mmCIF file of C-alpha atoms and ligand atoms in Angstrom:
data_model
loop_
_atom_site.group_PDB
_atom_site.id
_atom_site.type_symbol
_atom_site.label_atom_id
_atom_site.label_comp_id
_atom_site.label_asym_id
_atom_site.label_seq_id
_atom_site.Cartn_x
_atom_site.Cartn_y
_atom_site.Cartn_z
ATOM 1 C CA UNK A 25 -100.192 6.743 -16.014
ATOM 2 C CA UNK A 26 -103.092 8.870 -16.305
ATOM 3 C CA UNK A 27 -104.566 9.201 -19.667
ATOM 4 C CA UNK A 28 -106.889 11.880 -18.888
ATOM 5 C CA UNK A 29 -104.242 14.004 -16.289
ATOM 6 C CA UNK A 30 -103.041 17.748 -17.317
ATOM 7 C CA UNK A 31 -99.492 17.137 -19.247
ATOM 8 C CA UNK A 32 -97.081 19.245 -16.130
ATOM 9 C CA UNK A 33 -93.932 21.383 -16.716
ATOM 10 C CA UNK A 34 -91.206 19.247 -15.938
ATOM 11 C CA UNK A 35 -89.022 22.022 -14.028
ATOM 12 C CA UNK A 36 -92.007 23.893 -12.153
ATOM 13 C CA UNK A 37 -94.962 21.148 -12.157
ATOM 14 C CA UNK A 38 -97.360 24.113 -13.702
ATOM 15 C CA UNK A 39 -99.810 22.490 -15.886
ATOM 16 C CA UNK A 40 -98.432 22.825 -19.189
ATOM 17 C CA UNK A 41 -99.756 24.864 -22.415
ATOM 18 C CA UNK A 42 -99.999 23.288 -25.803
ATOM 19 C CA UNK A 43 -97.557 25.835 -26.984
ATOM 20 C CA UNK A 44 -95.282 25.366 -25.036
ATOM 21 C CA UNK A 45 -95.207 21.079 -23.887
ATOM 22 C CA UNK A 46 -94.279 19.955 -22.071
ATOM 23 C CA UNK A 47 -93.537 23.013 -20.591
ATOM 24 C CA UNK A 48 -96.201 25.814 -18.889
ATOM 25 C CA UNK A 49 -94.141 28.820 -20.528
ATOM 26 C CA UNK A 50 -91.374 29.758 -22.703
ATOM 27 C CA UNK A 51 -89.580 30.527 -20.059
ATOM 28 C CA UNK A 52 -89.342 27.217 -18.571
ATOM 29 C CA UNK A 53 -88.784 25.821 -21.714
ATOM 30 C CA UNK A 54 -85.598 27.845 -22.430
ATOM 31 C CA UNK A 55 -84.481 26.985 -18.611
ATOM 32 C CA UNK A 56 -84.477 23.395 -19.758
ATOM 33 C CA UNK A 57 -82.808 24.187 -22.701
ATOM 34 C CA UNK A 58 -80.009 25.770 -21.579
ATOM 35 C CA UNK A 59 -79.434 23.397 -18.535
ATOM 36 C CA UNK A 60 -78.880 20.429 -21.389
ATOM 37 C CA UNK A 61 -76.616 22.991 -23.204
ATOM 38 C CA UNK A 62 -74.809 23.333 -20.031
ATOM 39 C CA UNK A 63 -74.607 19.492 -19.502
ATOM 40 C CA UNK A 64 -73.786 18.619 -22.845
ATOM 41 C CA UNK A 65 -71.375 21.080 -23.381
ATOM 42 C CA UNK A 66 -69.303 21.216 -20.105
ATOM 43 C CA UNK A 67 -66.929 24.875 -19.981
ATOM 44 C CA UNK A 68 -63.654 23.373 -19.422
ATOM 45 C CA UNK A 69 -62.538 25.161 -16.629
ATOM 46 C CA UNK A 70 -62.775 29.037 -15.377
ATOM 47 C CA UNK A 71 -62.062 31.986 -17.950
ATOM 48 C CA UNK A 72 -58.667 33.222 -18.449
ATOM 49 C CA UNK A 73 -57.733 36.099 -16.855
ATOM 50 C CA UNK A 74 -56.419 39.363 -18.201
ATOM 51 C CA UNK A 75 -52.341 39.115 -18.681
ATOM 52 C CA UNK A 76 -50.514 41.463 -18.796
ATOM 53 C CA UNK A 77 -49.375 41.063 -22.153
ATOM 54 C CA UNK A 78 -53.133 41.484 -24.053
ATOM 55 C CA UNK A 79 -53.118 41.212 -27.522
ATOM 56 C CA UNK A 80 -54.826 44.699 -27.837
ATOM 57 C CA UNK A 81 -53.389 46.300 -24.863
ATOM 58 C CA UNK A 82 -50.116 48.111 -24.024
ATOM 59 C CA UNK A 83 -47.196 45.961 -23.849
ATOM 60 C CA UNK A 84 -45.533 45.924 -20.762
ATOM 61 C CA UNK A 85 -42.253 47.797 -20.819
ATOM 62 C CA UNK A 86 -38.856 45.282 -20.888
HETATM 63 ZN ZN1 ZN B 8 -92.838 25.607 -15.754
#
């Protein structure tokens, strides 16, 4: 541990800015936010695809 040492970003190893820490920008800081999101809240599995039968679509004829 250094006391004195620059605080760095955790995803680019920028020094990081008081407004921002522990990350150097707000961009990196919503990068880390969103990668948690995505690990906390795993998408169960690809999107459905269009059927035929869409609720706001033509039906298909029978
Ligand atoms: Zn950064």
């Amino acid at each position: 541990m250094s006391p004195d040492g620059p605080l760095r970003c955790p995803r680019c190893r920028k020094v990081a800015v008081e407004a921002h820490a522990p990350f150097c920008s707000a961009a990196c800081r919503d990068r880390d936010l969103l990668d948690w999101l995505e690990e906390r809240y795993v998408i169960p599995g690809p999107p459905l695809e269009d059927s035929d039968a869409g609720p706001d679509g033509a039906a298909p004829p029978q």
